[in-house]
């Protein structure tokens, strides 16, 4: 079976409303003809060469990624430019590219942050920073663990629940601290530390935390911190998004999650 690309895009926009995206973001259709048929859709965090290899090898007609290929204005896509080369390869393969980024972060029920909270087994998760138009939508999530555990055990729990990466999971705080209420933010969510503290979270799990803010946070009352790989924090959304699209289109398209690991860190020493 096939579905017109325009209908697939409408289903994606219905789940990940473009109006939820940040003003600086670049979401939606990057390349592709809405009139073309789609039989197979591949989901990935990043639009890398390895992922495009999978698109070509599998014959998928649509690649859906979380991270944009172009986040700043461009004036051309020549094939001798690394990003332009990906556009040329997709077009030659008859494949479209669609991006759901900060709109997927904020999306209610089946977005990036709900998927992360679900992967960690959080109960009754709600947005840390609700969107004014829809309190179910917003940045981050905060919920409770089925049973409290120590920070040390929570870090191990997160490592087991998320894809393994070279960087692993790091924790900042007393390893024996009791953790019951957990705040999460897929991707770079250090700016939500104040919101996590205000929500009474015992720990904030996010990515890309820096030395000085973490050091400062340890000097004042507030949540402990868990730092995980950016890719690992957003990967749980892929199977959720793939399944929702299949259901929204009544099984008329095949869906798959890219096998390529696009976490850029490949080794660890010490």
PDB file of C-alpha atoms in Angstrom, residues 54-261:
ATOM      1  CA  UNK A  54      19.825   3.136   5.131  1.00  0.00           C
ATOM      2  CA  UNK A  55      17.223   5.152   3.244  1.00  0.00           C
ATOM      3  CA  UNK A  56      18.840   4.187  -0.048  1.00  0.00           C
ATOM      4  CA  UNK A  57      19.367   0.544   0.959  1.00  0.00           C
ATOM      5  CA  UNK A  58      15.818   0.033   2.218  1.00  0.00           C
ATOM      6  CA  UNK A  59      14.091   2.053  -0.479  1.00  0.00           C
ATOM      7  CA  UNK A  60      12.229   4.237   2.030  1.00  0.00           C
ATOM      8  CA  UNK A  61      10.386   7.146   0.429  1.00  0.00           C
ATOM      9  CA  UNK A  62      10.469   9.343   3.559  1.00  0.00           C
ATOM     10  CA  UNK A  63      13.078  10.015   6.223  1.00  0.00           C
ATOM     11  CA  UNK A  64      11.786  11.627   9.421  1.00  0.00           C
ATOM     12  CA  UNK A  65      14.482  13.047  11.701  1.00  0.00           C
ATOM     13  CA  UNK A  66      14.415  14.899  14.989  1.00  0.00           C
ATOM     14  CA  UNK A  67      17.387  17.138  14.303  1.00  0.00           C
ATOM     15  CA  UNK A  68      17.268  19.513  11.329  1.00  0.00           C
ATOM     16  CA  UNK A  69      19.658  19.132   8.421  1.00  0.00           C
ATOM     17  CA  UNK A  70      19.721  22.931   8.050  1.00  0.00           C
ATOM     18  CA  UNK A  71      19.264  25.038  11.191  1.00  0.00           C
ATOM     19  CA  UNK A  72      20.677  28.253   9.729  1.00  0.00           C
ATOM     20  CA  UNK A  73      19.838  29.902   6.381  1.00  0.00           C
ATOM     21  CA  UNK A  74      21.582  28.436   3.332  1.00  0.00           C
ATOM     22  CA  UNK A  75      21.948  29.839  -0.169  1.00  0.00           C
ATOM     23  CA  UNK A  76      22.615  26.607  -2.005  1.00  0.00           C
ATOM     24  CA  UNK A  77      22.917  22.844  -1.670  1.00  0.00           C
ATOM     25  CA  UNK A  78      25.839  21.898  -3.945  1.00  0.00           C
ATOM     26  CA  UNK A  79      26.721  18.222  -4.019  1.00  0.00           C
ATOM     27  CA  UNK A  80      30.307  18.937  -2.933  1.00  0.00           C
ATOM     28  CA  UNK A  81      29.013  20.270   0.417  1.00  0.00           C
ATOM     29  CA  UNK A  82      28.464  17.541   3.067  1.00  0.00           C
ATOM     30  CA  UNK A  83      24.869  18.588   3.811  1.00  0.00           C
ATOM     31  CA  UNK A  84      24.080  19.415   0.214  1.00  0.00           C
ATOM     32  CA  UNK A  85      25.348  15.961  -0.756  1.00  0.00           C
ATOM     33  CA  UNK A  86      22.722  14.384   1.523  1.00  0.00           C
ATOM     34  CA  UNK A  87      19.953  16.358  -0.185  1.00  0.00           C
ATOM     35  CA  UNK A  88      21.184  15.223  -3.607  1.00  0.00           C
ATOM     36  CA  UNK A  89      21.340  11.593  -2.466  1.00  0.00           C
ATOM     37  CA  UNK A  90      17.813  11.714  -1.055  1.00  0.00           C
ATOM     38  CA  UNK A  91      16.387  13.342  -4.173  1.00  0.00           C
ATOM     39  CA  UNK A  92      18.118  10.824  -6.440  1.00  0.00           C
ATOM     40  CA  UNK A  93      16.726   8.000  -4.299  1.00  0.00           C
ATOM     41  CA  UNK A  94      13.207   9.431  -4.541  1.00  0.00           C
ATOM     42  CA  UNK A  95      13.099  10.065  -0.789  1.00  0.00           C
ATOM     43  CA  UNK A  96      11.758  13.073   1.108  1.00  0.00           C
ATOM     44  CA  UNK A  97      13.123  14.501   4.376  1.00  0.00           C
ATOM     45  CA  UNK A  98      10.879  15.808   7.168  1.00  0.00           C
ATOM     46  CA  UNK A  99      12.008  17.322  10.487  1.00  0.00           C
ATOM     47  CA  UNK A 100      10.113  17.382  13.801  1.00  0.00           C
ATOM     48  CA  UNK A 101      12.392  19.107  16.325  1.00  0.00           C
ATOM     49  CA  UNK A 102      11.305  21.432  19.138  1.00  0.00           C
ATOM     50  CA  UNK A 103       7.672  20.880  18.139  1.00  0.00           C
ATOM     51  CA  UNK A 104       8.228  17.165  18.856  1.00  0.00           C
ATOM     52  CA  UNK A 105       9.931  18.097  22.147  1.00  0.00           C
ATOM     53  CA  UNK A 106       6.816  19.973  23.280  1.00  0.00           C
ATOM     54  CA  UNK A 107       4.197  17.708  21.725  1.00  0.00           C
ATOM     55  CA  UNK A 108       1.724  16.112  24.149  1.00  0.00           C
ATOM     56  CA  UNK A 109       1.352  12.373  24.754  1.00  0.00           C
ATOM     57  CA  UNK A 110       3.703  11.044  22.067  1.00  0.00           C
ATOM     58  CA  UNK A 111       6.538  13.598  21.901  1.00  0.00           C
ATOM     59  CA  UNK A 112      10.219  13.345  22.749  1.00  0.00           C
ATOM     60  CA  UNK A 113       9.847  14.140  26.436  1.00  0.00           C
ATOM     61  CA  UNK A 114       6.885  11.854  27.037  1.00  0.00           C
ATOM     62  CA  UNK A 115       8.850   9.066  25.346  1.00  0.00           C
ATOM     63  CA  UNK A 116      11.864   9.741  27.593  1.00  0.00           C
ATOM     64  CA  UNK A 117       9.673   9.767  30.712  1.00  0.00           C
ATOM     65  CA  UNK A 118       8.072   6.537  29.531  1.00  0.00           C
ATOM     66  CA  UNK A 119      11.439   4.866  28.929  1.00  0.00           C
ATOM     67  CA  UNK A 120      12.381   5.649  32.542  1.00  0.00           C
ATOM     68  CA  UNK A 121       9.051   4.321  33.825  1.00  0.00           C
ATOM     69  CA  UNK A 122       7.860   7.623  35.305  1.00  0.00           C
ATOM     70  CA  UNK A 123       4.266   7.781  36.484  1.00  0.00           C
ATOM     71  CA  UNK A 124       1.854  10.719  36.052  1.00  0.00           C
ATOM     72  CA  UNK A 125       4.401  12.735  34.047  1.00  0.00           C
ATOM     73  CA  UNK A 126       3.397  16.306  33.173  1.00  0.00           C
ATOM     74  CA  UNK A 127       5.256  19.152  31.412  1.00  0.00           C
ATOM     75  CA  UNK A 128       7.839  21.062  33.413  1.00  0.00           C
ATOM     76  CA  UNK A 129       7.058  24.217  31.421  1.00  0.00           C
ATOM     77  CA  UNK A 130       3.488  23.842  30.057  1.00  0.00           C
ATOM     78  CA  UNK A 131       2.544  25.586  26.826  1.00  0.00           C
ATOM     79  CA  UNK A 132      -0.044  28.344  27.421  1.00  0.00           C
ATOM     80  CA  UNK A 133      -2.392  27.034  24.727  1.00  0.00           C
ATOM     81  CA  UNK A 134      -2.314  23.404  25.883  1.00  0.00           C
ATOM     82  CA  UNK A 135      -1.232  22.392  29.413  1.00  0.00           C
ATOM     83  CA  UNK A 136      -0.557  18.845  28.150  1.00  0.00           C
ATOM     84  CA  UNK A 137       2.185  20.211  25.884  1.00  0.00           C
ATOM     85  CA  UNK A 138       5.432  21.896  26.871  1.00  0.00           C
ATOM     86  CA  UNK A 139       9.112  21.475  27.598  1.00  0.00           C
ATOM     87  CA  UNK A 140      10.420  18.672  29.800  1.00  0.00           C
ATOM     88  CA  UNK A 141       8.411  16.322  31.974  1.00  0.00           C
ATOM     89  CA  UNK A 142       8.251  15.630  35.704  1.00  0.00           C
ATOM     90  CA  UNK A 143       6.848  12.461  37.240  1.00  0.00           C
ATOM     91  CA  UNK A 144       7.443   9.949  39.992  1.00  0.00           C
ATOM     92  CA  UNK A 145       9.204   6.627  40.145  1.00  0.00           C
ATOM     93  CA  UNK A 146       7.117   3.568  41.044  1.00  0.00           C
ATOM     94  CA  UNK A 147       9.454   3.114  44.029  1.00  0.00           C
ATOM     95  CA  UNK A 148      12.067   5.548  45.395  1.00  0.00           C
ATOM     96  CA  UNK A 149      15.730   4.654  44.885  1.00  0.00           C
ATOM     97  CA  UNK A 150      19.118   6.189  45.543  1.00  0.00           C
ATOM     98  CA  UNK A 151      20.752   8.521  43.051  1.00  0.00           C
ATOM     99  CA  UNK A 152      23.353   5.829  42.412  1.00  0.00           C
ATOM    100  CA  UNK A 153      20.609   3.308  41.613  1.00  0.00           C
ATOM    101  CA  UNK A 154      18.731   5.834  39.486  1.00  0.00           C
ATOM    102  CA  UNK A 155      21.816   6.458  37.347  1.00  0.00           C
ATOM    103  CA  UNK A 156      22.128   2.696  36.829  1.00  0.00           C
ATOM    104  CA  UNK A 157      18.404   2.540  36.019  1.00  0.00           C
ATOM    105  CA  UNK A 158      18.806   5.282  33.396  1.00  0.00           C
ATOM    106  CA  UNK A 159      21.818   3.527  31.878  1.00  0.00           C
ATOM    107  CA  UNK A 160      19.791   0.327  31.521  1.00  0.00           C
ATOM    108  CA  UNK A 161      16.694   2.084  30.148  1.00  0.00           C
ATOM    109  CA  UNK A 162      18.432   4.201  27.493  1.00  0.00           C
ATOM    110  CA  UNK A 163      20.653   3.153  24.577  1.00  0.00           C
ATOM    111  CA  UNK A 164      24.236   2.505  25.660  1.00  0.00           C
ATOM    112  CA  UNK A 165      26.742   5.171  24.635  1.00  0.00           C
ATOM    113  CA  UNK A 166      30.463   5.778  25.046  1.00  0.00           C
ATOM    114  CA  UNK A 167      29.745   8.571  27.527  1.00  0.00           C
ATOM    115  CA  UNK A 168      27.407   6.525  29.710  1.00  0.00           C
ATOM    116  CA  UNK A 169      25.419   8.240  32.471  1.00  0.00           C
ATOM    117  CA  UNK A 170      26.979  10.719  34.913  1.00  0.00           C
ATOM    118  CA  UNK A 171      25.416  11.855  38.178  1.00  0.00           C
ATOM    119  CA  UNK A 172      26.098  14.945  40.306  1.00  0.00           C
ATOM    120  CA  UNK A 173      25.002  14.846  43.928  1.00  0.00           C
ATOM    121  CA  UNK A 174      25.096  12.549  46.944  1.00  0.00           C
ATOM    122  CA  UNK A 175      25.036   8.999  45.485  1.00  0.00           C
ATOM    123  CA  UNK A 176      22.859   7.894  48.428  1.00  0.00           C
ATOM    124  CA  UNK A 177      20.299  10.678  48.006  1.00  0.00           C
ATOM    125  CA  UNK A 178      16.691   9.423  47.875  1.00  0.00           C
ATOM    126  CA  UNK A 179      15.119   9.901  44.443  1.00  0.00           C
ATOM    127  CA  UNK A 180      11.337   9.757  44.086  1.00  0.00           C
ATOM    128  CA  UNK A 181      10.338  12.662  41.811  1.00  0.00           C
ATOM    129  CA  UNK A 182      12.202  12.886  38.497  1.00  0.00           C
ATOM    130  CA  UNK A 183      12.380  15.714  35.964  1.00  0.00           C
ATOM    131  CA  UNK A 184      13.587  14.983  32.439  1.00  0.00           C
ATOM    132  CA  UNK A 185      14.337  16.930  29.293  1.00  0.00           C
ATOM    133  CA  UNK A 186      15.443  15.288  26.068  1.00  0.00           C
ATOM    134  CA  UNK A 187      18.412  17.049  24.510  1.00  0.00           C
ATOM    135  CA  UNK A 188      20.054  20.108  26.075  1.00  0.00           C
ATOM    136  CA  UNK A 189      17.838  20.874  29.067  1.00  0.00           C
ATOM    137  CA  UNK A 190      20.110  22.519  31.614  1.00  0.00           C
ATOM    138  CA  UNK A 191      18.002  25.681  31.395  1.00  0.00           C
ATOM    139  CA  UNK A 192      15.136  23.770  33.060  1.00  0.00           C
ATOM    140  CA  UNK A 193      16.994  23.306  36.352  1.00  0.00           C
ATOM    141  CA  UNK A 194      14.999  26.114  37.989  1.00  0.00           C
ATOM    142  CA  UNK A 195      11.718  24.636  36.762  1.00  0.00           C
ATOM    143  CA  UNK A 196      12.771  21.206  38.052  1.00  0.00           C
ATOM    144  CA  UNK A 197      13.543  22.695  41.466  1.00  0.00           C
ATOM    145  CA  UNK A 198      10.203  24.500  41.497  1.00  0.00           C
ATOM    146  CA  UNK A 199       8.417  21.245  40.688  1.00  0.00           C
ATOM    147  CA  UNK A 200      10.036  19.535  43.663  1.00  0.00           C
ATOM    148  CA  UNK A 201      12.133  17.158  41.555  1.00  0.00           C
ATOM    149  CA  UNK A 202      14.817  15.154  43.335  1.00  0.00           C
ATOM    150  CA  UNK A 203      16.830  14.842  40.115  1.00  0.00           C
ATOM    151  CA  UNK A 204      16.911  16.377  36.637  1.00  0.00           C
ATOM    152  CA  UNK A 205      17.999  14.041  33.849  1.00  0.00           C
ATOM    153  CA  UNK A 206      19.060  15.760  30.635  1.00  0.00           C
ATOM    154  CA  UNK A 207      22.025  16.177  28.264  1.00  0.00           C
ATOM    155  CA  UNK A 208      24.955  18.466  27.485  1.00  0.00           C
ATOM    156  CA  UNK A 209      25.392  19.722  31.056  1.00  0.00           C
ATOM    157  CA  UNK A 210      28.483  21.914  31.555  1.00  0.00           C
ATOM    158  CA  UNK A 211      31.037  21.986  34.333  1.00  0.00           C
ATOM    159  CA  UNK A 212      30.347  25.396  35.881  1.00  0.00           C
ATOM    160  CA  UNK A 213      26.522  25.224  36.018  1.00  0.00           C
ATOM    161  CA  UNK A 214      26.716  21.719  37.514  1.00  0.00           C
ATOM    162  CA  UNK A 215      29.328  22.843  40.031  1.00  0.00           C
ATOM    163  CA  UNK A 216      27.169  25.834  40.999  1.00  0.00           C
ATOM    164  CA  UNK A 217      24.076  23.635  41.309  1.00  0.00           C
ATOM    165  CA  UNK A 218      25.843  21.407  43.835  1.00  0.00           C
ATOM    166  CA  UNK A 219      26.411  24.419  46.111  1.00  0.00           C
ATOM    167  CA  UNK A 220      22.719  25.207  46.622  1.00  0.00           C
ATOM    168  CA  UNK A 221      19.601  23.209  47.545  1.00  0.00           C
ATOM    169  CA  UNK A 222      17.902  21.669  44.543  1.00  0.00           C
ATOM    170  CA  UNK A 223      17.743  18.576  42.373  1.00  0.00           C
ATOM    171  CA  UNK A 224      20.629  16.236  41.773  1.00  0.00           C
ATOM    172  CA  UNK A 225      21.673  16.009  38.139  1.00  0.00           C
ATOM    173  CA  UNK A 226      22.041  13.141  35.667  1.00  0.00           C
ATOM    174  CA  UNK A 227      23.794  13.811  32.374  1.00  0.00           C
ATOM    175  CA  UNK A 228      23.171  11.382  29.495  1.00  0.00           C
ATOM    176  CA  UNK A 229      24.167  11.446  25.827  1.00  0.00           C
ATOM    177  CA  UNK A 230      22.076  13.846  23.746  1.00  0.00           C
ATOM    178  CA  UNK A 231      21.292  11.125  21.192  1.00  0.00           C
ATOM    179  CA  UNK A 232      20.340   8.603  23.876  1.00  0.00           C
ATOM    180  CA  UNK A 233      17.886  11.016  25.506  1.00  0.00           C
ATOM    181  CA  UNK A 234      15.993  11.526  22.248  1.00  0.00           C
ATOM    182  CA  UNK A 235      16.212   8.031  20.742  1.00  0.00           C
ATOM    183  CA  UNK A 236      13.209   6.642  22.753  1.00  0.00           C
ATOM    184  CA  UNK A 237      10.944   8.889  20.680  1.00  0.00           C
ATOM    185  CA  UNK A 238      11.755   7.054  17.443  1.00  0.00           C
ATOM    186  CA  UNK A 239       9.819   3.803  18.021  1.00  0.00           C
ATOM    187  CA  UNK A 240       6.977   5.778  19.607  1.00  0.00           C
ATOM    188  CA  UNK A 241       6.736   8.165  16.640  1.00  0.00           C
ATOM    189  CA  UNK A 242       7.027   5.330  14.127  1.00  0.00           C
ATOM    190  CA  UNK A 243       4.232   3.365  15.781  1.00  0.00           C
ATOM    191  CA  UNK A 244       1.958   6.410  16.051  1.00  0.00           C
ATOM    192  CA  UNK A 245       2.383   7.241  12.361  1.00  0.00           C
ATOM    193  CA  UNK A 246       1.586   3.658  11.382  1.00  0.00           C
ATOM    194  CA  UNK A 247      -1.562   3.755  13.530  1.00  0.00           C
ATOM    195  CA  UNK A 248      -2.601   7.239  12.362  1.00  0.00           C
ATOM    196  CA  UNK A 249      -2.436   6.017   8.754  1.00  0.00           C
ATOM    197  CA  UNK A 250      -4.238   2.732   9.564  1.00  0.00           C
ATOM    198  CA  UNK A 251      -1.199   0.643   8.676  1.00  0.00           C
ATOM    199  CA  UNK A 252      -1.027   1.993   5.119  1.00  0.00           C
ATOM    200  CA  UNK A 253       2.723   2.685   5.397  1.00  0.00           C
ATOM    201  CA  UNK A 254       5.593   0.581   6.650  1.00  0.00           C
ATOM    202  CA  UNK A 255       7.671   2.186   9.407  1.00  0.00           C
ATOM    203  CA  UNK A 256      11.133   1.463  10.789  1.00  0.00           C
ATOM    204  CA  UNK A 257      13.736   2.978  13.112  1.00  0.00           C
ATOM    205  CA  UNK A 258      17.199   3.523  11.652  1.00  0.00           C
ATOM    206  CA  UNK A 259      19.788   1.004  12.819  1.00  0.00           C
ATOM    207  CA  UNK A 260      22.591   3.569  12.527  1.00  0.00           C
ATOM    208  CA  UNK A 261      23.765   4.953  15.872  1.00  0.00           C
TER     209      UNK A 261
END
